[in-house]
PDB file of C-alpha atoms in Angstrom:
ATOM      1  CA  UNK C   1      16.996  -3.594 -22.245  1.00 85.00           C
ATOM      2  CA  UNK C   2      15.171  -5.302 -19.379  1.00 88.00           C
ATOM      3  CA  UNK C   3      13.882  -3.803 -15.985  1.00 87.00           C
ATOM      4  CA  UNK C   4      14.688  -5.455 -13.468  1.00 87.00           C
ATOM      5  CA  UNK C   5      11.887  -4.346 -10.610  1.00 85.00           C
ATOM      6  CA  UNK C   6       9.284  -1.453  -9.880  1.00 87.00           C
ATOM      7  CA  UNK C   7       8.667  -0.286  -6.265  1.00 88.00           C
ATOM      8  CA  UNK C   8       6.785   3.036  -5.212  1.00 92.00           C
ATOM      9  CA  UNK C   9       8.222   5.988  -3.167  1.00 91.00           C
ATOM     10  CA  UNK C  10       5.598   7.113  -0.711  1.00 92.00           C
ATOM     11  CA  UNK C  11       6.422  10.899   0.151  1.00 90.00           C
ATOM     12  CA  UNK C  12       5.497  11.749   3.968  1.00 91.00           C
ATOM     13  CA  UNK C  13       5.696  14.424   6.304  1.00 88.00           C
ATOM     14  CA  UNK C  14       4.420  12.127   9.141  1.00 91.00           C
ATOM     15  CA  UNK C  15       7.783   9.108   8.594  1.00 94.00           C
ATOM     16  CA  UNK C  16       7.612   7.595  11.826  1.00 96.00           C
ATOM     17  CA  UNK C  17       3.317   7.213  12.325  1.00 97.00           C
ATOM     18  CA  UNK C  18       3.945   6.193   7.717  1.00 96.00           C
ATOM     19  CA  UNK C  19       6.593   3.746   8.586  1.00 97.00           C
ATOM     20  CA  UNK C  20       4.251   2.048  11.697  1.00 97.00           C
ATOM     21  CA  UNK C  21       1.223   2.362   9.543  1.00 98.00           C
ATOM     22  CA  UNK C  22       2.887  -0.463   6.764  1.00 98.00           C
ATOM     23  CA  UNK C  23       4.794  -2.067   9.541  1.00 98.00           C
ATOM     24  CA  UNK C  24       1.614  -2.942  12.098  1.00 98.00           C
ATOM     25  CA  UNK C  25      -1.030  -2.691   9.774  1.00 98.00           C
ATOM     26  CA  UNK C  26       0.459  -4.257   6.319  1.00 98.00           C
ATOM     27  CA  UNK C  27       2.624  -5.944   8.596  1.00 98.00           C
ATOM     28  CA  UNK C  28       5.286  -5.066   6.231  1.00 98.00           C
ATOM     29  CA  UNK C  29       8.690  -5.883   7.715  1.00 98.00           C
ATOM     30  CA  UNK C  30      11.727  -2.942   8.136  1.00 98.00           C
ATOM     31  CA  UNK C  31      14.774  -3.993   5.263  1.00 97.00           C
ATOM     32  CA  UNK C  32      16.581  -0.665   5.954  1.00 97.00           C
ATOM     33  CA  UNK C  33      16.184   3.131   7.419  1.00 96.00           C
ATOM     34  CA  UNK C  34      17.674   5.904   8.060  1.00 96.00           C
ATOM     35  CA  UNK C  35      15.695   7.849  10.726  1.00 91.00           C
ATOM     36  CA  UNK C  36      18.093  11.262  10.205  1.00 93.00           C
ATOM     37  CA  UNK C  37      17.248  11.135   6.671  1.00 92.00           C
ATOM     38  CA  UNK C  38      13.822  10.092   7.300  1.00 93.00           C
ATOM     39  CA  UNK C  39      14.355   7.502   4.444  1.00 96.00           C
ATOM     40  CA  UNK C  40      12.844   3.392   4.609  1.00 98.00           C
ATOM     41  CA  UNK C  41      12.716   0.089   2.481  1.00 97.00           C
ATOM     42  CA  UNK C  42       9.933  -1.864   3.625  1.00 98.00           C
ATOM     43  CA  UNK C  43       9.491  -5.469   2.114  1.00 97.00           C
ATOM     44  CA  UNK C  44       6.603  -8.306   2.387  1.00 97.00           C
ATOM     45  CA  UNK C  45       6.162 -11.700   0.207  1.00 96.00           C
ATOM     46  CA  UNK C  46       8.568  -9.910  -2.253  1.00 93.00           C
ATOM     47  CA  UNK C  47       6.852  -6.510  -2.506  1.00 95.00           C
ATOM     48  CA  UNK C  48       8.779  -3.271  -1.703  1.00 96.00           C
ATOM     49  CA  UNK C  49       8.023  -0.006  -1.232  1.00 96.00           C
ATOM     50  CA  UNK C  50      10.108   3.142  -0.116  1.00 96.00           C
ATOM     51  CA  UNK C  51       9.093   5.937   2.594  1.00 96.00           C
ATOM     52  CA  UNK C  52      10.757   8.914   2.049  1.00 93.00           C
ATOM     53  CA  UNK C  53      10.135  12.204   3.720  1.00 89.00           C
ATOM     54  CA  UNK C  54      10.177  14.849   0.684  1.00 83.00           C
ATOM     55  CA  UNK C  55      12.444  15.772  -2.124  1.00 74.00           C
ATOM     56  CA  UNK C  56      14.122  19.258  -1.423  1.00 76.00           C
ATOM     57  CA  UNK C  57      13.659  20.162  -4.695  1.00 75.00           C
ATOM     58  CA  UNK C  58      10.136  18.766  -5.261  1.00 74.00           C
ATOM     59  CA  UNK C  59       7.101  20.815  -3.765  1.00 73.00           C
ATOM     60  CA  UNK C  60       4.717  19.177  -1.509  1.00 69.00           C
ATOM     61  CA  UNK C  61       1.743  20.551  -0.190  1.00 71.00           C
ATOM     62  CA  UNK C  62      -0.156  17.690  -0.391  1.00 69.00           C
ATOM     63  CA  UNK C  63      -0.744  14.259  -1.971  1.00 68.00           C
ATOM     64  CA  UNK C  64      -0.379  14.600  -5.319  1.00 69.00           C
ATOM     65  CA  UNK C  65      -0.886  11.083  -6.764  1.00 76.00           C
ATOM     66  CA  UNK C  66      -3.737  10.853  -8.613  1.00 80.00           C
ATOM     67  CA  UNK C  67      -4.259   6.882  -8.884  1.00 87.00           C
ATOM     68  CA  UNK C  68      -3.612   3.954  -6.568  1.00 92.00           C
ATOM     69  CA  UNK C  69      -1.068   1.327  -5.379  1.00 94.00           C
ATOM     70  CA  UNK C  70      -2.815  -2.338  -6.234  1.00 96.00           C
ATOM     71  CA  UNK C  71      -1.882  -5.251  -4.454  1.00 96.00           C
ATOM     72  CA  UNK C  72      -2.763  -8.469  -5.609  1.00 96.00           C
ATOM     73  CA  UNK C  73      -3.173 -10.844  -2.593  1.00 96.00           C
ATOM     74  CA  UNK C  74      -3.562 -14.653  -2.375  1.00 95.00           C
ATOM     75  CA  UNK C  75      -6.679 -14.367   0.349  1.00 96.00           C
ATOM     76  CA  UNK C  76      -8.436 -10.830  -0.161  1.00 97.00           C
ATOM     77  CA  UNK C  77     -11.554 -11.763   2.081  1.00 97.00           C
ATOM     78  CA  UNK C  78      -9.124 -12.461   4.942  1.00 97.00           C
ATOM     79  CA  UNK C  79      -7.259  -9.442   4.862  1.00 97.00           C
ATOM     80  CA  UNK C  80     -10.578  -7.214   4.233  1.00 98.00           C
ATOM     81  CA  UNK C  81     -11.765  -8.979   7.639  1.00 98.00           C
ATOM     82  CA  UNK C  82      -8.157  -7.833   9.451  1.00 97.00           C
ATOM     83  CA  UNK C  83      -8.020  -4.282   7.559  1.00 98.00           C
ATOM     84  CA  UNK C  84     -12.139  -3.259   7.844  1.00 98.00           C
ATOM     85  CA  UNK C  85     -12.178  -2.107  11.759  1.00 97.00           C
ATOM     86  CA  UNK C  86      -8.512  -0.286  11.562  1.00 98.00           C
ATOM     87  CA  UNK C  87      -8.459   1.280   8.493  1.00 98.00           C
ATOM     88  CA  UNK C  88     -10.159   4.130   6.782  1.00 98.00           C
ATOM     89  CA  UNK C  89     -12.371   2.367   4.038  1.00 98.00           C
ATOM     90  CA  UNK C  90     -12.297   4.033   0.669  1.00 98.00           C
ATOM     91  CA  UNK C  91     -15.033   1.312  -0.784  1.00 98.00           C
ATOM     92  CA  UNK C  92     -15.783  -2.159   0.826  1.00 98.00           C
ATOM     93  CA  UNK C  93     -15.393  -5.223  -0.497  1.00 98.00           C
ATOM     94  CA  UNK C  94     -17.030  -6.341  -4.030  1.00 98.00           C
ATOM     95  CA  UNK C  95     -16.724  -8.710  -7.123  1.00 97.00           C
ATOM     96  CA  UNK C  96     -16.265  -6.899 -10.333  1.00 96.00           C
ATOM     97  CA  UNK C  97     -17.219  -7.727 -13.478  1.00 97.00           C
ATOM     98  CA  UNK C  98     -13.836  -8.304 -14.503  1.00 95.00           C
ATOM     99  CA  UNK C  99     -13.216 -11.041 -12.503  1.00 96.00           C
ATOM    100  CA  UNK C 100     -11.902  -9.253  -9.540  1.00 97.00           C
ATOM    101  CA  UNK C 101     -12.780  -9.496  -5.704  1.00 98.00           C
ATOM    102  CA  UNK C 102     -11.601  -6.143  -4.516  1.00 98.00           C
ATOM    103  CA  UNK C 103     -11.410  -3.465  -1.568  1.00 98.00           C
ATOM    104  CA  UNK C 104      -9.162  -0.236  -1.142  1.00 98.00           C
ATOM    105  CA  UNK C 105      -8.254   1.556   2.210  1.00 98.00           C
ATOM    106  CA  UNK C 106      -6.236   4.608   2.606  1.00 97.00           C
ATOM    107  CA  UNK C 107      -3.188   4.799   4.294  1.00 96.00           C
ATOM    108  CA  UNK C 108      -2.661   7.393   7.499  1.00 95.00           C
ATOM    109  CA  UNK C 109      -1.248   9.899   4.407  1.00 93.00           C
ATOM    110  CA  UNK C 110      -4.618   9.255   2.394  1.00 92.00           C
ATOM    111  CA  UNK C 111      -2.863   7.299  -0.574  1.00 93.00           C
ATOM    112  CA  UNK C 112      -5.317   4.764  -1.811  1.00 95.00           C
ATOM    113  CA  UNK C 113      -4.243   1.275  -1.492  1.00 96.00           C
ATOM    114  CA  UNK C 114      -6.231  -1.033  -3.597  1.00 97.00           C
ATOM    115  CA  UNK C 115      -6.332  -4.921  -2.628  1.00 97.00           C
ATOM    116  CA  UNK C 116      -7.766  -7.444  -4.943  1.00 97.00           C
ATOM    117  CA  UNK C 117      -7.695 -11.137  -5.738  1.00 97.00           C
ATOM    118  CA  UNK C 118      -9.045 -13.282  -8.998  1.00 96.00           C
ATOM    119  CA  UNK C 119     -12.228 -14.469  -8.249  1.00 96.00           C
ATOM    120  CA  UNK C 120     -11.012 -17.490 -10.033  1.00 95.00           C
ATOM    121  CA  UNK C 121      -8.022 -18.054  -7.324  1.00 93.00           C
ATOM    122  CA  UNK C 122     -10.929 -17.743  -4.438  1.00 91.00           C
ATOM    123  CA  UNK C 123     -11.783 -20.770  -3.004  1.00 69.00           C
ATOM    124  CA  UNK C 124     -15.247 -22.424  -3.174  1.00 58.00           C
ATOM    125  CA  UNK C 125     -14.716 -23.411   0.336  1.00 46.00           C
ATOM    126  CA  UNK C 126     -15.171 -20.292   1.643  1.00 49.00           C
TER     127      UNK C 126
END
């Protein structure tokens, strides 16, 4: 047996300001919606993701997830310099010990969103 892809559901009360937030923040681009469903597929460079208002037979009081959603990125210092004056910062930029040059933000809902790059792929340039 093989799986073929992984892709998170993000659960929302607030779909329309969720699906702008990834849209003209992430800059994430609309695949597919259904706004009387409150239901969206959002893709970028290959990543998806789903917004979803939530399940009726799921509770939801309140963010439950109790990690992160990574995204490795091919510039991270670029995108910390767009996403660090219109984002709330959950811990700046740094270089790890394990090699990785890191930030996370949190999204409008408060999910953590973790963005990090091998320090090994950074240029010297820079």
């Amino acid at each position: 047996m093989k799986f073929n892809s992984f892709f998170p559901v993000i659960w929302t009360r607030n779909f329309e300001e969720t699906v702008g937030f990834y849209i003209h923040i992430l800059k994430f681009s609309l695949a597919n919606a259904n706004s009387e469903t409150q239901w969206a597929f959002l893709e970028k460079d290959g990543v998806r993701i789903m917004i979803t208002k939530p399940n009726e037979h799921e509770k939801f009081d309140k963010i439950a997830f109790s990690g992160s959603f990574y995204f490795n990125v091919n510039d991270v210092n670029d995108l910390w310099q767009d996403l660090k004056t219109i984002t709330k910062i959950c811990y700046k930029i740094e270089t790890f010990e394990w090699g990785m040059r890191e930030f996370a933000i949190y999204d409008n809902n408060g999910y953590i969103l973790q963005f990090g790059q091998p320090v090994t792929e950074i240029s010297k340039e820079k």
